[in-house]
């Protein structure tokens, strides 16, 4: 796979596949493998499967329905792309079992995707979860 193809898939995932976009699920159907493996915030138990990841993603965005992101760096190495974004939004819905706090957050994160056969087959997502909990007033 060529570097530009990996870049295009990563950018489409980051922008059109963003959970506040109306057709994000359709984009995922196009570019995410049915057996994708998602490593979320260093949890030792990955989320496996496209439908399972769609459900998990929908639950995250239910907590922050107005969350927006701005792209930072994007680096490509072979079949992998890593990008950094800044997230900004307000916690107005349930998020990972946490009731709404109505507090605004700003957070930086990193996503690494592995692309094979024009599909994302594995991805890693990490952010400073402690910083998020502090901004929500749930940790010191």
mmCIF file of C-alpha atoms in Angstrom:
data_model
loop_
_atom_site.group_PDB
_atom_site.id
_atom_site.type_symbol
_atom_site.label_atom_id
_atom_site.label_comp_id
_atom_site.label_asym_id
_atom_site.label_seq_id
_atom_site.Cartn_x
_atom_site.Cartn_y
_atom_site.Cartn_z
ATOM 1 C CA UNK A 1 0.000 0.000 0.000
ATOM 2 C CA UNK A 2 1.329 3.406 -0.927
ATOM 3 C CA UNK A 3 1.962 6.151 1.584
ATOM 4 C CA UNK A 4 -0.706 8.413 0.053
ATOM 5 C CA UNK A 5 -3.358 5.679 0.314
ATOM 6 C CA UNK A 6 -2.600 5.200 4.012
ATOM 7 C CA UNK A 7 -2.715 8.983 4.512
ATOM 8 C CA UNK A 8 -6.068 9.258 2.697
ATOM 9 C CA UNK A 9 -7.642 6.464 4.769
ATOM 10 C CA UNK A 10 -6.334 7.911 8.041
ATOM 11 C CA UNK A 11 -7.623 11.388 7.175
ATOM 12 C CA UNK A 12 -10.995 10.034 6.116
ATOM 13 C CA UNK A 13 -11.254 8.108 9.387
ATOM 14 C CA UNK A 14 -10.256 11.184 11.397
ATOM 15 C CA UNK A 15 -12.548 13.617 9.615
ATOM 16 C CA UNK A 16 -15.479 11.876 7.919
ATOM 17 C CA UNK A 17 -15.472 9.012 10.430
ATOM 18 C CA UNK A 18 -15.605 11.410 13.384
ATOM 19 C CA UNK A 19 -18.523 10.448 15.612
ATOM 20 C CA UNK A 20 -20.412 13.735 15.242
ATOM 21 C CA UNK A 21 -20.518 13.438 11.451
ATOM 22 C CA UNK A 22 -23.955 12.271 10.284
ATOM 23 C CA UNK A 23 -22.607 9.430 8.082
ATOM 24 C CA UNK A 24 -19.714 8.263 10.255
ATOM 25 C CA UNK A 25 -21.076 4.679 10.415
ATOM 26 C CA UNK A 26 -21.147 4.444 6.607
ATOM 27 C CA UNK A 27 -17.568 5.714 6.431
ATOM 28 C CA UNK A 28 -16.535 3.051 8.941
ATOM 29 C CA UNK A 29 -18.247 0.389 6.799
ATOM 30 C CA UNK A 30 -16.101 1.552 3.874
ATOM 31 C CA UNK A 31 -12.697 1.776 5.560
ATOM 32 C CA UNK A 32 -12.705 -0.322 8.759
ATOM 33 C CA UNK A 33 -12.275 -4.112 8.640
ATOM 34 C CA UNK A 34 -15.082 -6.261 10.043
ATOM 35 C CA UNK A 35 -12.629 -7.862 12.495
ATOM 36 C CA UNK A 36 -10.825 -4.637 13.479
ATOM 37 C CA UNK A 37 -8.966 -4.629 16.799
ATOM 38 C CA UNK A 38 -9.150 -1.390 18.803
ATOM 39 C CA UNK A 39 -6.803 -0.729 21.730
ATOM 40 C CA UNK A 40 -8.498 2.000 23.776
ATOM 41 C CA UNK A 41 -6.507 4.023 26.322
ATOM 42 C CA UNK A 42 -4.059 1.227 27.129
ATOM 43 C CA UNK A 43 -6.841 -1.109 28.287
ATOM 44 C CA UNK A 44 -5.428 -4.650 28.124
ATOM 45 C CA UNK A 45 -8.705 -5.903 26.607
ATOM 46 C CA UNK A 46 -9.137 -4.630 23.037
ATOM 47 C CA UNK A 47 -12.512 -4.023 21.448
ATOM 48 C CA UNK A 48 -12.791 -6.488 18.561
ATOM 49 C CA UNK A 49 -15.115 -6.237 15.580
ATOM 50 C CA UNK A 50 -16.607 -3.444 13.517
ATOM 51 C CA UNK A 51 -20.077 -3.536 15.069
ATOM 52 C CA UNK A 52 -18.682 -3.670 18.609
ATOM 53 C CA UNK A 53 -16.492 -0.648 17.839
ATOM 54 C CA UNK A 54 -19.392 1.273 16.305
ATOM 55 C CA UNK A 55 -21.445 0.714 19.467
ATOM 56 C CA UNK A 56 -18.523 1.778 21.671
ATOM 57 C CA UNK A 57 -17.875 4.881 19.562
ATOM 58 C CA UNK A 58 -21.553 5.865 19.653
ATOM 59 C CA UNK A 59 -21.505 5.613 23.463
ATOM 60 C CA UNK A 60 -18.468 7.905 23.681
ATOM 61 C CA UNK A 61 -20.065 10.557 21.510
ATOM 62 C CA UNK A 62 -23.348 10.311 23.440
ATOM 63 C CA UNK A 63 -21.452 11.783 26.387
ATOM 64 C CA UNK A 64 -19.986 14.634 24.348
ATOM 65 C CA UNK A 65 -22.398 15.205 21.429
ATOM 66 C CA UNK A 66 -20.886 18.603 20.551
ATOM 67 C CA UNK A 67 -17.243 17.508 20.775
ATOM 68 C CA UNK A 68 -15.034 18.815 18.028
ATOM 69 C CA UNK A 69 -11.464 18.067 17.088
ATOM 70 C CA UNK A 70 -8.684 19.795 15.246
ATOM 71 C CA UNK A 71 -5.927 17.880 13.526
ATOM 72 C CA UNK A 72 -2.357 18.316 14.550
ATOM 73 C CA UNK A 73 0.461 16.192 13.244
ATOM 74 C CA UNK A 74 -0.029 13.289 10.846
ATOM 75 C CA UNK A 75 2.845 10.886 10.230
ATOM 76 C CA UNK A 76 2.926 7.884 7.890
ATOM 77 C CA UNK A 77 5.274 4.907 8.185
ATOM 78 C CA UNK A 78 4.597 1.988 5.867
ATOM 79 C CA UNK A 79 1.088 0.677 6.541
ATOM 80 C CA UNK A 80 0.594 2.842 9.646
ATOM 81 C CA UNK A 81 -0.503 6.399 10.283
ATOM 82 C CA UNK A 82 -0.372 8.265 13.565
ATOM 83 C CA UNK A 83 -2.088 11.557 14.189
ATOM 84 C CA UNK A 84 -2.585 13.962 17.054
ATOM 85 C CA UNK A 85 -5.753 15.930 17.621
ATOM 86 C CA UNK A 86 -7.078 18.413 20.133
ATOM 87 C CA UNK A 87 -10.572 17.663 21.419
ATOM 88 C CA UNK A 88 -12.988 20.236 22.794
ATOM 89 C CA UNK A 89 -16.536 19.676 24.012
ATOM 90 C CA UNK A 90 -19.041 19.603 26.851
ATOM 91 C CA UNK A 91 -20.039 16.537 28.855
ATOM 92 C CA UNK A 92 -23.835 16.649 28.470
ATOM 93 C CA UNK A 93 -24.647 12.931 28.247
ATOM 94 C CA UNK A 94 -23.609 9.688 29.888
ATOM 95 C CA UNK A 95 -19.957 8.859 29.165
ATOM 96 C CA UNK A 96 -18.519 5.456 30.128
ATOM 97 C CA UNK A 97 -21.166 5.198 32.861
ATOM 98 C CA UNK A 98 -20.483 8.712 34.158
ATOM 99 C CA UNK A 99 -23.600 10.913 34.358
ATOM 100 C CA UNK A 100 -23.399 14.347 32.678
ATOM 101 C CA UNK A 101 -21.371 16.973 34.516
ATOM 102 C CA UNK A 102 -22.099 19.757 31.984
ATOM 103 C CA UNK A 103 -18.414 20.703 32.179
ATOM 104 C CA UNK A 104 -16.326 21.640 29.162
ATOM 105 C CA UNK A 105 -13.087 19.853 28.402
ATOM 106 C CA UNK A 106 -10.087 20.313 26.166
ATOM 107 C CA UNK A 107 -7.758 17.392 25.627
ATOM 108 C CA UNK A 108 -4.996 16.202 23.321
ATOM 109 C CA UNK A 109 -4.972 12.651 22.006
ATOM 110 C CA UNK A 110 -3.137 10.264 19.687
ATOM 111 C CA UNK A 111 -4.478 7.725 17.226
ATOM 112 C CA UNK A 112 -2.431 5.101 15.398
ATOM 113 C CA UNK A 113 -4.073 3.096 12.615
ATOM 114 C CA UNK A 114 -2.760 0.080 10.736
ATOM 115 C CA UNK A 115 -4.090 -0.230 7.189
ATOM 116 C CA UNK A 116 -4.167 -3.399 5.068
ATOM 117 C CA UNK A 117 -6.110 -3.880 1.871
ATOM 118 C CA UNK A 118 -7.554 -0.340 2.081
ATOM 119 C CA UNK A 119 -9.121 -1.077 5.497
ATOM 120 C CA UNK A 120 -8.117 -0.179 9.032
ATOM 121 C CA UNK A 121 -7.392 -3.541 10.651
ATOM 122 C CA UNK A 122 -6.075 -2.323 13.989
ATOM 123 C CA UNK A 123 -5.986 0.914 15.864
ATOM 124 C CA UNK A 124 -4.669 2.378 19.072
ATOM 125 C CA UNK A 125 -6.165 5.390 20.797
ATOM 126 C CA UNK A 126 -4.688 7.131 23.817
ATOM 127 C CA UNK A 127 -5.393 10.313 25.707
ATOM 128 C CA UNK A 128 -4.639 11.519 29.220
ATOM 129 C CA UNK A 129 -7.717 10.078 30.893
ATOM 130 C CA UNK A 130 -6.706 11.493 34.281
ATOM 131 C CA UNK A 131 -6.676 15.013 32.802
ATOM 132 C CA UNK A 132 -10.160 14.362 31.419
ATOM 133 C CA UNK A 133 -11.446 13.177 34.815
ATOM 134 C CA UNK A 134 -9.927 16.251 36.486
ATOM 135 C CA UNK A 135 -11.649 18.586 34.019
ATOM 136 C CA UNK A 136 -14.942 16.820 34.723
ATOM 137 C CA UNK A 137 -14.362 17.380 38.452
ATOM 138 C CA UNK A 138 -14.163 13.648 39.152
ATOM 139 C CA UNK A 139 -10.534 13.463 40.283
ATOM 140 C CA UNK A 140 -7.947 15.693 41.928
#
